[in-house]
Each structure stands twice: as C-alpha cells, then as structure tokens.
C-alpha cells in the first residue's frame, strides 16, 4: 500500500519535471513569435506614415524565407522545363517568388507577427513575396496602391506594406521615400553612410531582421502620394527582402461572381502559384467586362 503510494508520488514528480523540461525546451526552440515589443519600433516619417521595427525577424526566420525562395526558384525551373513553356521564364528571372500563406509554421508565425504589429487581419494580406537584388538592381520609384480597377478587384486597395530585410547590404539597397516630408522626429542614418540615391528624401538602410512598415493610404483610405518609394541600386553585396502587402479588405475571400467561376487554361493553377495573378492581372483576372483566363485560380470568384 505505502509502496504503491510512494511509487505514484515519485511518478507524479518525475512527470512534472519531464513536462516542465519539455515545455521550457519547447518554448526555447520556438519562441512565441507573435509577441511584439513596441519599444523596438522607431518612427521614420509621418508623411508617409512609416516605421521601422528593429529585429522583427530572427536569423532563423530570415534564412528560412531565403531558402524557401531559393527552392521555389529551383522547383519552378524544373517544372517549366518539363512542360516546355518558355514564356514564363521572365517570371523567374525577375528573381521574385511568392510564398503561399501559412506554408509552414515559420511562415505562419511571421504572418501572425505582422498582423499583431500592424493591427491588420491576416486575411487582408497577400502571399509574402521574396525578392533578390544583385549588383546594380533596383526598383524605380513607385506606389504600392493601384489606380486601375482590375488590381483592386481582390481585397480593394493595398493600404499597408511590410518590407522585411533578410540580409545586410554592404552598400546601397536603401528604401527611399523621395516625397517624404522631413520631420525632426525621424532618426536618419548618418548621410555619408548612404548611397547617393538615398540622400534624396528619407531613407531606410536595409539591416537583416529589420522590418519597415508604411501606409500607402491616408487613414481616410485616400491614396497618399507621399508613399512614393524606391529601392536604391545595390552597389556592393546582395540584398534579399520579403514583402507583405496588406489590403483594405480580405484578399482571401472569393468574390461572389456566381456561375462562370472557372479557369480557361490548364496551367492557371501553376501560374497563380508563380505570382502571375499580381504580375499579369489583365490576362489572369481581367475586368468585369472582359473576364481573365484564370479567375478561379486567382481566387477572384
Ligand atoms: C532545365 O533547363 C536548365 C537550363 O535551361 C538545364 O540546366 C537543366 O538541366 C534542365 N533541367 C531538366 C530537368 O531538364
Ligand atoms: C548586420 O549589421 C548589423 C549592424 O548594422 C550587425 O549588428 C549584424 O551583426 C549584421 N548581421 C550580419 C548577419 O552580418
Ligand atoms: C494555355 O496557354 C498556353 C500558353 O499561353 C497555350 O499554348 C495553350 O494553348 C492554352 N490552352 C488552352 C486550352 O487555351
């Protein structure tokens, strides 16, 4: 009797120790990734509304996004060889890749974190796009909002952009807002640290793990022209970034379009995975008057 009780007790103690160890190891291995620390956020500009979160991504998360993009590039190269389609090779040489939402726990964790930081629902976000810039590559000044109807059919306007830097860049590669209004608030990096391109306006120097959040719409949902931005040429080193565009409405919701929700080409699904819905919306989505060829795969119906 006594022996069996002490055995039970010993077992319970062992069990609690084991579960404690398990929990602490577990939380060590995968820290709760959606915890946001507001003291790590610095305001970059008020016009446009732009903020940098220092150390938003861990090294592991940065490396994971890069390796996912690399394997996706390899995979699509093989797929295209097999189908013999050469038209799509332009998609790949742009060195951008979309990573489907919640593809794995790490991607889902990053998306949770973005949602927590921005106070914007996950379903309003597009798939994360990973981009690689090599020497001399840049992104000319542009807005993230669209002016055509086709591109806002799904989820409405893009309201916010979270741009995550996955690598340090030796020289260049800054994100610059040429129309930003200088304010005394923001902390510019020392100007001699910046490339010439970045000296015009307000610039953010890419730093591995940092994330830049800016809004393309005013709070009243009218496009904000001061959100014009560019990626300066990379003059030394290589730049990897990951972008999450967030819309004013759900990007996942299938628009009620009734009966003719179909793909007109057998490759639609694959094109959609390759990001063609955003890159080539005229063909893929079309307009209400002239529906595109892949409306089903682009989830607009
Ligand atoms: C695909 O094409 C690339 C270059 O065009 C070539 O190096 C590779 O061997 C091809 N792969 C297959 C599976 O045919
Ligand atoms: C990136 O640069 C920062 C300083 O700006 C440095 O603290 C960090 O260790 C660098 N990371 C890598 C991977 O080189
Ligand atoms: C699908 O698209 C490819 C490439 O544009 C084209 O060659 C093929 O004929 C299309 N298939 C159909 C059924 O329209």
Short mmCIF file of C-alpha atoms and ligand atoms in Angstrom, two decimals:
data_model
loop_
_atom_site.label_atom_id
_atom_site.label_comp_id
_atom_site.label_asym_id
_atom_site.label_seq_id
_atom_site.Cartn_x
_atom_site.Cartn_y
_atom_site.Cartn_z
CA UNK A 1 0.00 0.00 0.00
CA UNK A 2 2.63 2.50 1.17
CA UNK A 3 4.99 1.31 -1.51
CA UNK A 4 2.45 1.84 -4.25
CA UNK A 5 1.59 5.33 -2.97
CA UNK A 6 5.20 6.46 -2.92
CA UNK A 7 5.57 4.97 -6.36
CA UNK A 8 2.66 7.04 -7.60
CA UNK A 9 4.12 10.11 -5.94
CA UNK A 10 7.51 9.50 -7.50
CA UNK A 11 5.90 9.04 -10.83
CA UNK A 12 3.98 12.30 -10.47
CA UNK A 13 7.14 14.20 -9.54
CA UNK A 14 9.02 12.70 -12.48
CA UNK A 15 6.13 13.54 -14.72
CA UNK A 16 6.02 17.18 -13.61
CA UNK A 17 9.78 17.53 -14.07
CA UNK A 18 9.57 16.00 -17.51
CA UNK A 19 6.70 18.18 -18.61
CA UNK A 20 8.44 21.26 -17.21
CA UNK A 21 11.62 20.39 -19.13
CA UNK A 22 9.60 19.68 -22.22
CA UNK A 23 7.81 23.00 -22.02
CA UNK A 24 10.93 25.04 -21.39
CA UNK A 25 12.79 23.29 -24.23
CA UNK A 26 9.83 23.73 -26.46
CA UNK A 27 9.49 27.43 -25.75
CA UNK A 28 13.23 27.81 -26.18
CA UNK A 29 13.16 26.16 -29.58
CA UNK A 30 10.17 28.04 -30.87
CA UNK A 31 9.76 31.29 -29.02
CA UNK A 32 6.24 32.67 -29.14
CA UNK A 33 6.73 34.52 -32.37
CA UNK A 34 3.71 36.78 -32.26
CA UNK A 35 4.99 38.75 -29.28
CA UNK A 36 5.53 42.33 -30.34
CA UNK A 37 7.70 44.78 -28.43
CA UNK A 38 6.62 48.34 -29.24
CA UNK A 39 9.85 49.79 -27.84
CA UNK A 40 11.68 48.30 -30.83
CA UNK A 41 9.68 50.43 -33.24
CA UNK A 42 11.02 53.75 -34.47
CA UNK A 43 9.09 56.25 -36.48
CA UNK A 44 10.79 57.06 -39.76
CA UNK A 45 8.36 59.59 -41.13
CA UNK A 46 4.91 60.96 -40.57
CA UNK A 47 4.29 61.78 -44.25
CA UNK A 48 4.08 58.98 -45.28
CA UNK A 49 3.39 57.08 -42.09
CA UNK A 50 6.47 54.85 -41.88
CA UNK A 51 8.02 52.88 -39.04
CA UNK A 52 10.96 50.53 -38.60
CA UNK A 53 10.86 47.60 -36.22
CA UNK A 54 14.41 46.62 -35.33
CA UNK A 55 14.97 42.89 -35.14
CA UNK A 56 11.47 41.99 -36.28
CA UNK A 57 12.66 38.68 -37.76
CA UNK A 58 15.11 36.26 -36.17
CA UNK A 59 18.12 34.98 -38.11
CA UNK A 60 16.30 31.68 -38.44
CA UNK A 61 13.25 33.36 -39.98
CA UNK A 62 15.38 35.35 -42.43
CA UNK A 63 17.29 32.26 -43.53
CA UNK A 64 14.10 30.27 -43.81
CA UNK A 65 12.46 32.78 -46.18
CA UNK A 66 15.59 32.93 -48.33
CA UNK A 67 15.87 29.16 -48.58
CA UNK A 68 12.16 28.79 -49.38
CA UNK A 69 12.55 31.30 -52.20
CA UNK A 70 15.66 29.56 -53.48
CA UNK A 71 13.99 26.16 -53.56
CA UNK A 72 10.90 27.65 -55.18
CA UNK A 73 13.08 29.13 -57.92
CA UNK A 74 14.68 25.74 -58.50
CA UNK A 75 11.34 23.94 -58.47
CA UNK A 76 9.73 26.23 -61.00
CA UNK A 77 12.76 26.00 -63.27
CA UNK A 78 12.30 22.24 -63.40
CA UNK A 79 8.54 22.45 -63.82
CA UNK A 80 8.94 24.79 -66.75
CA UNK A 81 11.49 22.54 -68.44
CA UNK A 82 9.11 19.65 -68.13
CA UNK A 83 6.14 21.47 -69.62
CA UNK A 84 8.39 23.07 -72.19
CA UNK A 85 6.90 26.52 -71.65
CA UNK A 86 9.43 29.25 -72.12
CA UNK A 87 7.10 32.22 -71.81
CA UNK A 88 7.18 32.05 -68.04
CA UNK A 89 10.94 32.25 -67.75
CA UNK A 90 10.61 36.02 -67.40
CA UNK A 91 8.78 35.42 -64.15
CA UNK A 92 11.77 33.67 -62.70
CA UNK A 93 14.48 35.96 -63.95
CA UNK A 94 12.82 38.78 -62.06
CA UNK A 95 14.07 36.81 -59.04
CA UNK A 96 10.87 37.25 -57.10
CA UNK A 97 8.89 34.44 -55.54
CA UNK A 98 5.61 34.28 -53.70
CA UNK A 99 5.43 32.06 -50.64
CA UNK A 100 1.93 30.81 -50.02
CA UNK A 101 0.23 31.87 -46.82
CA UNK A 102 0.90 29.74 -43.76
CA UNK A 103 3.02 27.43 -45.92
CA UNK A 104 4.70 26.11 -42.78
CA UNK A 105 4.77 27.03 -39.07
CA UNK A 106 7.61 29.54 -39.51
CA UNK A 107 5.85 31.41 -42.30
CA UNK A 108 2.59 31.32 -40.33
CA UNK A 109 4.46 32.69 -37.29
CA UNK A 110 5.84 35.59 -39.33
CA UNK A 111 2.34 36.33 -40.64
CA UNK A 112 0.96 36.29 -37.09
CA UNK A 113 3.63 38.72 -36.04
CA UNK A 114 2.88 41.07 -38.96
CA UNK A 115 -0.79 41.01 -38.11
CA UNK A 116 -0.13 41.72 -34.44
CA UNK A 117 2.21 44.59 -35.23
CA UNK A 118 0.05 46.27 -37.89
CA UNK A 119 -3.33 45.60 -36.20
CA UNK A 120 -4.50 44.37 -39.62
CA UNK A 121 -6.13 40.98 -40.19
CA UNK A 122 -4.13 38.19 -41.78
CA UNK A 123 -6.73 37.57 -44.47
CA UNK A 124 -6.14 41.09 -45.81
CA UNK A 125 -2.56 40.19 -46.69
CA UNK A 126 -1.19 38.84 -49.95
CA UNK A 127 1.30 35.99 -50.02
CA UNK A 128 4.77 37.08 -48.92
CA UNK A 129 6.96 37.95 -51.88
CA UNK A 130 10.69 37.35 -51.56
CA UNK A 131 12.94 39.42 -53.82
CA UNK A 132 16.61 39.22 -54.53
CA UNK A 133 18.60 42.17 -55.84
CA UNK A 134 22.06 41.73 -57.17
CA UNK A 135 24.63 44.29 -58.11
CA UNK A 136 23.05 47.24 -59.89
CA UNK A 137 19.49 46.02 -59.48
CA UNK A 138 16.95 48.49 -58.19
CA UNK A 139 13.28 49.23 -58.03
CA UNK A 140 12.30 52.57 -59.55
CA UNK A 141 10.04 54.96 -57.60
CA UNK A 142 6.51 53.62 -57.47
CA UNK A 143 3.37 53.47 -55.36
CA UNK A 144 2.06 50.27 -53.86
CA UNK A 145 -1.54 51.27 -54.46
CA UNK A 146 -3.03 50.75 -57.91
CA UNK A 147 -5.11 53.12 -59.96
CA UNK A 148 -6.80 50.56 -62.20
CA UNK A 149 -9.97 48.67 -61.31
CA UNK A 150 -8.62 45.20 -62.11
CA UNK A 151 -5.99 45.27 -59.43
CA UNK A 152 -8.30 46.38 -56.70
CA UNK A 153 -10.95 43.76 -57.52
CA UNK A 154 -9.44 41.49 -54.93
CA UNK A 155 -9.30 42.96 -51.44
CA UNK A 156 -9.52 46.57 -52.57
CA UNK A 157 -6.55 48.93 -52.34
CA UNK A 158 -3.28 47.99 -50.74
CA UNK A 159 -3.24 50.03 -47.58
CA UNK A 160 -0.01 48.96 -45.91
CA UNK A 161 3.30 47.37 -46.83
CA UNK A 162 5.63 45.48 -44.52
CA UNK A 163 9.07 45.26 -46.08
CA UNK A 164 11.40 42.89 -44.26
CA UNK A 165 15.14 42.97 -44.87
CA UNK A 166 16.62 39.48 -44.90
CA UNK A 167 20.28 40.40 -45.40
CA UNK A 168 22.65 43.21 -44.61
CA UNK A 169 23.73 45.05 -47.75
CA UNK A 170 27.29 46.29 -47.91
CA UNK A 171 26.45 49.36 -50.00
CA UNK A 172 23.24 50.74 -51.47
CA UNK A 173 19.90 48.96 -51.50
CA UNK A 174 18.23 51.51 -49.23
CA UNK A 175 14.50 52.07 -49.35
CA UNK A 176 13.95 55.72 -50.07
CA UNK A 177 10.85 57.91 -49.91
CA UNK A 178 11.71 60.82 -52.21
CA UNK A 179 8.50 62.74 -51.48
CA UNK A 180 8.57 62.28 -47.72
CA UNK A 181 8.31 65.34 -45.57
CA UNK A 182 11.35 65.70 -43.35
CA UNK A 183 10.44 65.91 -39.72
CA UNK A 184 12.56 66.39 -36.64
CA UNK A 185 11.25 63.09 -35.30
CA UNK A 186 12.91 60.59 -37.52
CA UNK A 187 16.39 59.26 -36.95
CA UNK A 188 18.21 59.28 -40.28
CA UNK A 189 21.28 57.16 -40.54
CA UNK A 190 24.38 59.33 -40.97
CA UNK A 191 24.07 60.64 -44.52
CA UNK A 192 27.62 59.71 -45.50
CA UNK A 193 26.61 56.13 -44.78
CA UNK A 194 24.03 56.30 -47.56
CA UNK A 195 24.29 55.91 -51.32
CA UNK A 196 23.63 58.99 -53.47
CA UNK A 197 20.22 57.63 -54.43
CA UNK A 198 19.22 57.51 -50.77
CA UNK A 199 20.26 61.07 -49.95
CA UNK A 200 17.17 62.47 -51.62
CA UNK A 201 14.30 62.18 -49.17
CA UNK A 202 14.05 59.86 -46.22
CA UNK A 203 15.90 56.56 -46.46
CA UNK A 204 15.95 53.32 -44.55
CA UNK A 205 19.11 51.29 -44.65
CA UNK A 206 18.50 47.57 -45.05
CA UNK A 207 19.52 45.65 -41.96
CA UNK A 208 18.97 41.93 -41.60
CA UNK A 209 15.89 41.24 -39.48
CA UNK A 210 14.53 44.81 -39.54
CA UNK A 211 11.07 45.48 -40.94
CA UNK A 212 9.73 48.68 -42.48
CA UNK A 213 6.00 49.34 -42.25
CA UNK A 214 4.49 52.13 -44.29
CA UNK A 215 0.99 53.11 -45.32
CA UNK A 216 0.01 53.86 -48.90
CA UNK A 217 -3.38 55.26 -47.95
CA UNK A 218 -4.30 58.02 -45.58
CA UNK A 219 -6.43 56.99 -42.59
CA UNK A 220 -9.48 58.06 -44.62
CA UNK A 221 -8.48 55.49 -47.29
CA UNK A 222 -7.45 58.05 -49.91
CA UNK A 223 -4.12 57.23 -51.62
CA UNK A 224 -1.17 59.05 -50.07
CA UNK A 225 1.24 60.30 -52.78
CA UNK A 226 3.98 60.79 -50.21
CA UNK A 227 4.21 56.98 -50.03
CA UNK A 228 6.17 57.02 -53.29
CA UNK A 229 9.22 54.85 -52.69
CA UNK A 230 12.12 53.19 -54.45
CA UNK A 231 14.72 50.52 -53.86
CA UNK A 232 18.14 52.08 -54.44
CA UNK A 233 20.65 50.16 -56.58
CA UNK A 234 22.71 47.63 -54.70
CA UNK A 235 26.27 48.80 -55.28
CA UNK A 236 28.04 46.21 -53.18
CA UNK A 237 26.81 42.90 -51.85
CA UNK A 238 23.42 41.29 -52.33
CA UNK A 239 20.01 42.22 -50.98
CA UNK A 240 17.17 39.87 -50.08
CA UNK A 241 13.87 41.26 -48.93
CA UNK A 242 10.41 39.93 -48.19
CA UNK A 243 7.25 41.96 -48.71
CA UNK A 244 3.77 41.58 -47.31
CA UNK A 245 1.17 43.81 -48.95
CA UNK A 246 -1.96 44.34 -46.91
CA UNK A 247 -5.28 45.37 -48.44
CA UNK A 248 -8.23 47.26 -47.01
CA UNK A 249 -10.39 44.15 -47.31
CA UNK A 250 -9.93 40.38 -47.30
CA UNK A 251 -7.60 39.13 -50.00
CA UNK A 252 -8.70 35.52 -49.40
CA UNK A 253 -12.41 36.00 -49.78
CA UNK A 254 -13.76 34.67 -53.03
CA UNK A 255 -15.74 37.38 -54.70
CA UNK A 256 -19.29 36.28 -55.29
CA UNK A 257 -19.39 36.00 -59.05
CA UNK A 258 -21.74 33.09 -59.42
CA UNK A 259 -21.62 30.54 -62.20
CA UNK A 260 -18.74 31.32 -64.50
CA UNK A 261 -16.06 30.75 -61.90
CA UNK A 262 -13.55 28.81 -63.91
CA UNK A 263 -10.06 28.63 -65.30
CA UNK A 264 -9.72 28.68 -69.06
CA UNK A 265 -6.27 27.22 -69.20
CA UNK A 266 -4.88 24.05 -67.65
CA UNK A 267 -1.79 25.96 -66.44
CA UNK A 268 -3.76 28.52 -64.40
CA UNK A 269 -3.07 26.92 -61.05
CA UNK A 270 0.65 26.83 -61.64
CA UNK A 271 0.73 30.40 -62.96
CA UNK A 272 -1.14 31.56 -59.87
CA UNK A 273 1.49 29.92 -57.66
CA UNK A 274 4.16 31.74 -59.63
CA UNK A 275 2.53 35.06 -58.79
CA UNK A 276 1.08 35.75 -62.21
CA UNK A 277 -2.24 36.95 -60.71
CA UNK A 278 -0.46 40.06 -59.45
CA UNK A 279 2.09 40.32 -62.22
CA UNK A 280 -0.22 39.82 -65.13
CA UNK A 281 -3.71 40.72 -63.89
CA UNK A 282 -5.09 41.75 -67.29
CA UNK A 283 -4.67 38.20 -68.58
CA UNK A 284 -5.22 36.30 -65.35
CA UNK A 285 -8.09 38.25 -63.75
CA UNK A 286 -9.37 40.60 -66.39
CA UNK A 287 -12.19 43.01 -65.71
CA UNK A 288 -15.94 42.61 -65.16
CA UNK A 289 -16.48 43.41 -68.84
CA UNK A 290 -13.71 41.18 -70.07
CA UNK A 291 -13.03 38.37 -67.57
CA UNK A 292 -9.49 36.94 -67.47
CA UNK A 293 -8.43 33.37 -68.09
CA UNK A 294 -7.59 32.23 -64.56
CA UNK A 295 -10.20 33.80 -62.31
CA UNK A 296 -10.71 30.65 -60.31
CA UNK A 297 -7.01 30.10 -59.52
CA UNK A 298 -6.61 33.80 -58.75
CA UNK A 299 -9.50 33.43 -56.27
CA UNK A 300 -11.47 36.35 -57.63
CA UNK A 301 -14.64 34.36 -58.00
C1 LIG B 1 16.34 22.75 -67.29
O1 LIG B 1 16.97 23.77 -68.02
C2 LIG B 1 18.21 24.17 -67.48
C3 LIG B 1 18.75 25.35 -68.27
O2 LIG B 1 17.94 25.71 -69.32
C4 LIG B 1 19.17 22.96 -67.51
O3 LIG B 1 20.42 23.32 -66.96
C5 LIG B 1 18.56 21.82 -66.73
O4 LIG B 1 19.39 20.68 -66.84
C6 LIG B 1 17.17 21.49 -67.22
N1 LIG B 1 16.54 20.51 -66.34
C7 LIG B 1 15.84 19.47 -66.77
C8 LIG B 1 15.21 18.61 -65.74
O5 LIG B 1 15.69 19.23 -67.98
C1 LIG B 2 24.13 43.24 -39.86
O1 LIG B 2 24.53 44.53 -39.48
C2 LIG B 2 24.33 44.85 -38.12
C3 LIG B 2 24.81 46.28 -37.87
O2 LIG B 2 24.17 47.17 -38.71
C4 LIG B 2 25.12 43.88 -37.22
O3 LIG B 2 24.81 44.14 -35.88
C5 LIG B 2 24.73 42.46 -37.57
O4 LIG B 2 25.52 41.55 -36.84
C6 LIG B 2 24.91 42.20 -39.06
N1 LIG B 2 24.42 40.86 -39.36
C7 LIG B 2 25.07 40.02 -40.17
C8 LIG B 2 24.46 38.68 -40.37
O5 LIG B 2 26.10 40.35 -40.73
C1 LIG B 3 -2.95 27.61 -72.37
O1 LIG B 3 -1.92 28.57 -72.50
C2 LIG B 3 -0.83 28.17 -73.32
C3 LIG B 3 0.23 29.25 -73.26
O2 LIG B 3 -0.30 30.52 -73.48
C4 LIG B 3 -1.34 27.92 -74.74
O3 LIG B 3 -0.29 27.49 -75.57
C5 LIG B 3 -2.44 26.88 -74.70
O4 LIG B 3 -3.00 26.71 -75.98
C6 LIG B 3 -3.54 27.29 -73.73
N1 LIG B 3 -4.54 26.23 -73.61
C7 LIG B 3 -5.84 26.46 -73.82
C8 LIG B 3 -6.74 25.29 -73.63
O5 LIG B 3 -6.27 27.56 -74.14
#
